[in-house]
XYZ file of C-alpha atoms in Angstrom:
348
model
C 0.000 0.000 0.000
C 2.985 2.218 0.609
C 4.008 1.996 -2.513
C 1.259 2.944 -4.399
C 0.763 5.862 -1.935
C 3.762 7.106 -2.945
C 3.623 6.379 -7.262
C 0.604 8.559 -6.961
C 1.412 11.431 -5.471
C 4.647 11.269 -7.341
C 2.850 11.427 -10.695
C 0.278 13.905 -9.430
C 3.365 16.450 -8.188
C 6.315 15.611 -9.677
C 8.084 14.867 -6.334
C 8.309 11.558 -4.399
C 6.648 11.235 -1.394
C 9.600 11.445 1.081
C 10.114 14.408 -0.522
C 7.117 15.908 -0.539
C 6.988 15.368 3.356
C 9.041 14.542 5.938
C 9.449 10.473 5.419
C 8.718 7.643 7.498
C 11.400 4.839 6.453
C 10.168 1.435 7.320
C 12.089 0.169 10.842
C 14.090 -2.749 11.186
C 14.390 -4.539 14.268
C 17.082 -2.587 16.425
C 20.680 -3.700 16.683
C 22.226 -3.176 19.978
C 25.698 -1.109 20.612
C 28.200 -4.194 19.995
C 28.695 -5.529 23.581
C 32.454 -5.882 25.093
C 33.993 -9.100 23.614
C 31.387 -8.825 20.930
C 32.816 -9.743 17.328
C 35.048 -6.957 15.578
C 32.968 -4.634 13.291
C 35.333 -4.770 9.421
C 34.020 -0.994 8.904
C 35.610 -1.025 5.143
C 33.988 -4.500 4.557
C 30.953 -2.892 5.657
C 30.580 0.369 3.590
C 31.773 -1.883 0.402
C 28.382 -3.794 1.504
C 26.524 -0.857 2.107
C 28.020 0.405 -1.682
C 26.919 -2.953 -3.220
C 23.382 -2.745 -1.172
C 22.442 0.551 -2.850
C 24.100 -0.079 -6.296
C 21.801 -3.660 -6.896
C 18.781 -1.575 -5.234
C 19.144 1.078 -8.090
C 20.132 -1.227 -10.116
C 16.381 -3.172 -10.262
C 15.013 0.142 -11.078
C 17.228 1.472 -13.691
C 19.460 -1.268 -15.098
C 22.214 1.557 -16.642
C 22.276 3.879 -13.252
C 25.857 5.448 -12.541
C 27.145 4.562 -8.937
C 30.305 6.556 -8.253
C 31.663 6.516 -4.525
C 33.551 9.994 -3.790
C 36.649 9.005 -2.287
C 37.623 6.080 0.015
C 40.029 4.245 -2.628
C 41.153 2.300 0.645
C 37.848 0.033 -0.659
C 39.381 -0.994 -3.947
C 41.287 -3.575 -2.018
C 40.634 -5.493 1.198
C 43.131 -6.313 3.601
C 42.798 -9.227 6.345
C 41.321 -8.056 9.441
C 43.814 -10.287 11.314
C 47.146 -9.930 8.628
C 46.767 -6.131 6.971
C 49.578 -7.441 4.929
C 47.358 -9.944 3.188
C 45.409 -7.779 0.623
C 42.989 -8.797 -2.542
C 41.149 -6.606 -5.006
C 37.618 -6.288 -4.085
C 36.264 -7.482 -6.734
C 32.644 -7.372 -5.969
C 32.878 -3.438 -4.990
C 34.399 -2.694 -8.343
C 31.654 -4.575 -10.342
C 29.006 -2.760 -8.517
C 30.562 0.524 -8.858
C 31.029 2.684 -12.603
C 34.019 4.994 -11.250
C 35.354 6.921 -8.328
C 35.767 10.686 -7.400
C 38.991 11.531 -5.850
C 38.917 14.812 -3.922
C 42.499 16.874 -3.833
C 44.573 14.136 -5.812
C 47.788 16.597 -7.033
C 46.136 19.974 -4.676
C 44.270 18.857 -1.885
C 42.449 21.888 -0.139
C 44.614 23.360 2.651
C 48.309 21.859 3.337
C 50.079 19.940 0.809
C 49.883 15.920 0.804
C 53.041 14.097 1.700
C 55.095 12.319 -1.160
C 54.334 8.910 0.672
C 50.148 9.440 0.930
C 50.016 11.142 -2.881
C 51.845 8.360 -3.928
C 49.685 6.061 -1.995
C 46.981 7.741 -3.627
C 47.552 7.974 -7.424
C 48.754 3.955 -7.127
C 44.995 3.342 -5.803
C 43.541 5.978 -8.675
C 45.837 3.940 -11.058
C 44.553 0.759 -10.091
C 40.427 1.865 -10.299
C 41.668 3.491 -13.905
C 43.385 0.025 -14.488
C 40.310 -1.885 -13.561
C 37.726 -0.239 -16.030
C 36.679 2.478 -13.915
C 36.505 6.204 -14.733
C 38.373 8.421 -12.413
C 36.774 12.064 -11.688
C 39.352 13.971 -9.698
C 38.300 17.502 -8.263
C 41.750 19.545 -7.542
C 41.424 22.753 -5.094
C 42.938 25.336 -7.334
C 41.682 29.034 -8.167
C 44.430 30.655 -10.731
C 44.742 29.857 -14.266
C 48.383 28.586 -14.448
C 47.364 25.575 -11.058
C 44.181 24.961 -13.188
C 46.114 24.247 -16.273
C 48.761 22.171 -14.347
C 45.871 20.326 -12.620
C 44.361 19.511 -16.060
C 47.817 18.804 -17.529
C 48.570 15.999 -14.290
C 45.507 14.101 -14.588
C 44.788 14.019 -18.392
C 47.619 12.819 -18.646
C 46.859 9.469 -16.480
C 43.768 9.229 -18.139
C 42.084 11.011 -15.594
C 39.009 13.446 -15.798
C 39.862 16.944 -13.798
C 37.559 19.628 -12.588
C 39.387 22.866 -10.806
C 37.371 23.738 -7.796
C 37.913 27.202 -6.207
C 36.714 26.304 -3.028
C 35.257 23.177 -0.633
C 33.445 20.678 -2.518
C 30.292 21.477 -0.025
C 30.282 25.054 -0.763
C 30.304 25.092 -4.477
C 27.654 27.164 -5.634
C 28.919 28.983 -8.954
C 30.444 27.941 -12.255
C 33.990 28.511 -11.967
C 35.203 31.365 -14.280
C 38.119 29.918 -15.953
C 38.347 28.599 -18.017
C 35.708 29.693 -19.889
C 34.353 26.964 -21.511
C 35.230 23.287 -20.589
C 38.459 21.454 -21.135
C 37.656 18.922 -23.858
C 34.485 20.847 -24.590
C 33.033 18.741 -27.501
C 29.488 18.165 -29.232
C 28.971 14.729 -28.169
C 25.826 13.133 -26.745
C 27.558 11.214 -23.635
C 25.419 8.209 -22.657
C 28.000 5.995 -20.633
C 30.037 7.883 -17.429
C 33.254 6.448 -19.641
C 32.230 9.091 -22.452
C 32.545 11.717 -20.059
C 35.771 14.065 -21.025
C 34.982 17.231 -18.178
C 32.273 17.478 -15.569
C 30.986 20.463 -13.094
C 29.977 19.984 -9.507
C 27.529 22.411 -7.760
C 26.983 21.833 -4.047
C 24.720 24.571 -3.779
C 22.573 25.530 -6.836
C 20.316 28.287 -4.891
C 22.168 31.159 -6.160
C 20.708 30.673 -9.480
C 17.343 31.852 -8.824
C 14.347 29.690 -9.444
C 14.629 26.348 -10.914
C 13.514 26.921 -14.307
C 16.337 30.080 -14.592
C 19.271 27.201 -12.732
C 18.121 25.170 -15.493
C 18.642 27.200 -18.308
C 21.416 28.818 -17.447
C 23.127 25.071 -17.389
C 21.868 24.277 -20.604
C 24.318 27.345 -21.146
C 27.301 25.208 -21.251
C 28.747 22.046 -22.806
C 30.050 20.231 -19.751
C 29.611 16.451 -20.434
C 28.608 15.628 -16.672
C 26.870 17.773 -14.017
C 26.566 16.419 -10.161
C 24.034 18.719 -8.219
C 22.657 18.617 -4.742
C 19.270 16.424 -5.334
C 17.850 19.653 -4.164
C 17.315 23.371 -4.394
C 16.995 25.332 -2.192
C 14.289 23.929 -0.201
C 12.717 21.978 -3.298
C 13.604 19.157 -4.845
C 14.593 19.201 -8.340
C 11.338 18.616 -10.423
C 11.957 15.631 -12.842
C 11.448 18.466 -15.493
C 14.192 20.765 -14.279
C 16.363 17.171 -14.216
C 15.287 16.252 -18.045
C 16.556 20.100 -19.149
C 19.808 19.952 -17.240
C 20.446 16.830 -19.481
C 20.993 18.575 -22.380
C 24.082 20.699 -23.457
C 24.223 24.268 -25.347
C 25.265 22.377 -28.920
C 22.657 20.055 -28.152
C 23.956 16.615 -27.351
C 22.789 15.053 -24.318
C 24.722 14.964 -20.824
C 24.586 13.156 -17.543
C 23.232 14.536 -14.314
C 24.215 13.191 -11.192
C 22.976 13.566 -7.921
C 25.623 13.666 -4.708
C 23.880 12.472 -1.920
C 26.120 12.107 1.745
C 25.595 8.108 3.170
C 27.800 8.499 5.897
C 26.182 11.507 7.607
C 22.776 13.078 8.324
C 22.317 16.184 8.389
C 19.521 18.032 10.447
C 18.582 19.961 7.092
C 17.335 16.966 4.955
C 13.715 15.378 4.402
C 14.298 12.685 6.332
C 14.915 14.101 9.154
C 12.664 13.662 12.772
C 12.253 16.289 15.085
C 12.825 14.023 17.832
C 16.270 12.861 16.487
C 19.944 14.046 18.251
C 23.201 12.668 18.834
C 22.643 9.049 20.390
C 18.914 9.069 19.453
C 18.307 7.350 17.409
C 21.278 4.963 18.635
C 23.174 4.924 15.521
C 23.473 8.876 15.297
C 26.603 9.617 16.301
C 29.406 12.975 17.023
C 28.628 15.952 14.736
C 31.343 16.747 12.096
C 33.453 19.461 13.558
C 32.694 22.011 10.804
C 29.347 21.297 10.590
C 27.214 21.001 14.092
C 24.037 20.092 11.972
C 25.606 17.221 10.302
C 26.120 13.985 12.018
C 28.030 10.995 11.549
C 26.295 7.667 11.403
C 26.685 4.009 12.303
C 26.521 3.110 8.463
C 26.369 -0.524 9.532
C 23.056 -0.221 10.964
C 20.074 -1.300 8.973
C 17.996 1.426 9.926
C 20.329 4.014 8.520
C 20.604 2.269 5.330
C 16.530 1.908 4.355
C 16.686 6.122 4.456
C 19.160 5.527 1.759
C 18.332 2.742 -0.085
C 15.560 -0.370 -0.660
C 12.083 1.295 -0.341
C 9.649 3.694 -1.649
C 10.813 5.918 1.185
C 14.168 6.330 0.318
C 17.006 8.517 -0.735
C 17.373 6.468 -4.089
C 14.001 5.834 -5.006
C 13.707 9.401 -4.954
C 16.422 10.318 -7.173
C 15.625 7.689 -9.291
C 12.340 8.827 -10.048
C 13.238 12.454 -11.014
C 15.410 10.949 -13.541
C 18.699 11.576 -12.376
C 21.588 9.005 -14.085
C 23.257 8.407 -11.310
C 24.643 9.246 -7.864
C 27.835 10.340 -6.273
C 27.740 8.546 -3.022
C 29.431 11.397 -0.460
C 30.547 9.710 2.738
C 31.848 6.907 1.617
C 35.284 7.413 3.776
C 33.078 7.468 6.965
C 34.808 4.054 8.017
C 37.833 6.604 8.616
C 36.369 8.495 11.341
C 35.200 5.035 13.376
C 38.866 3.166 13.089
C 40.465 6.836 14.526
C 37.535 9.438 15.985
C 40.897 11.810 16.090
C 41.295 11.992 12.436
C 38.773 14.377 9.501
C 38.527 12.202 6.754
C 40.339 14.629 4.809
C 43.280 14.250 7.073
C 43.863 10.314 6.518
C 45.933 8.871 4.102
């Protein structure tokens, strides 16, 4: 009965249900705190379930949806919990993933990497590029000469760049050089490996109403776009998603939506009035630059049917407004619950 509910008032609005309201996901039975002497919790092995949970889930729905985790390359291999030294590709990840998004690869945001963790990092990059995945890389750089040398490092690994002049959360404006894209071309891109530049936009409120964010998109030939599944307080309509698909000469484009799986945030649908840190159980310490954004027990199953499996959820949603994919923020939680001490940007 749910689900009809919510098919109806989806093609009466435009919006799904959840959306439309504050949503209800279904409960699971509750899974206690792990207990002392309780069984060891593989966090990696877990998101790379979690991953593979909502990639089949979208997968049912739309056969050729885009699943691209931001981050976390630690997940392209797995290491014994008992021997670290023992590692294997994870094999089942990769097949249920179409590419990854490295953040700060050759210019991370704030203080340069190390030569030991960027090299640690372009060998993982290599290996997703060497297993059939597309790599996205966003590089923090705001003059023309570190955009060009941005561009100029990853093309030349095969990699897809976009120069981002500040935090990926905070983008809200089309960066003004260069003017138009690197590798600007006329093509109609239907697979993510087609893609040869891409724009990300946190924050698309700054653009007025939808209909003017919309058209001014359809301004430019990028070959991807990733945009918050909302604006402003509104969800994109499916109609605003159709027109972003399309490029100024005319060929057709991707749209992706970046939705955050390893936090929730105070600001989204799904959100209860009733919830706060350590209620429900698996809501855990706020990020440190963001009070109204807190970290989750990713395991738990709860947390996982807001994102994925039901009528309810995150991906049904984003499904139906015709989005071609996601770009699954968070993904690096695990980081955060093997060392509370150390921001995910911070690890290695």
């Amino acid at each position: 009965m749910r689900y009809i509910i919510a098919v109806s008032v989806f093609l009466l609005t435009g919006v799904p249900t959840a959306w439309a309201q504050k949503a209800v996901p279904a409960i699971a039975p509750a899974i206690t705190p792990l207990a002392a002497g309780a069984a060891v919790i593989d966090l990696r092995e877990q998101m790379r379930k979690f991953v593979q949970s909502v990639s089949a889930y979208a997968r049912k729905l739309n056969p050729n949806f885009i699943v691209i985790p931001e981050n976390g390359l630690e997940l392209l291999v797995k290491r014994d919990v008992t021997n670290p030294e023992r590692t294997a590709p994870a094999q089942a990840y990769m097949r249920a993933i179409d590419g990854v998004l490295v953040v700060g690869l050759f210019f991370p945001r704030g203080k340069p990497l190390g030569k030991d963790k960027q090299k640690a990092r372009l060998k993982r990059a290599e290996q997703a590029k060497a297993a059939g995945l597309k790599v996205l890389v966003v590089e923090y750089a705001k003059k023309a000469k570190k955009i060009d040398e941005a561009h100029r490092l990853n093309a030349a690994l095969g990699f897809t760049p976009f120069a981002a002049p500040k935090p990926m959360d905070r983008l809200n404006a089309i960066p003004p050089y260069p003017a138009r894209p690197f590798a600007e071309n006329p093509n109609s891109i239907l697979s993510l490996g087609d893609a040869r530049n891409f724009l990300v936009l946190a924050d698309s409120s700054a653009f007025g109403r939808q209909d003017e964010f919309t058209m001014k998109m359809h301004a430019h030939n990028y070959d991807a776009l990733i945009v918050d599944v909302f604006h402003g307080r509104e969800a994109l309509s499916k109609r605003a998603v159709e027109t972003l698909k399309y490029k100024k000469i005319g060929g057709r484009r991707l749209v992706l939506a970046r939705i955050d799986i390893g936090s929730a945030a105070s600001y989204r649908y799904y959100w209860k009035d009733h919830w706060r840190e350590g209620s429900p159980l698996w809501i855990t310490a706020p990020h440190r630059d963001n009070p109204d954004k807190h970290r989750v027990q990713y395991w738990r199953q709860e947390w996982r049917q807001v994102i994925s499996g039901g009528a309810q959820s995150y991906i049904y949603g984003v499904i139906a407004q015709g989005f071609d994919g996601v770009v699954l923020q968070g993904v690096d939680a695990f980081r955060f619950f093997e060392n509370p001490e150390i921001e995910e940007e911070d690890a290695p």
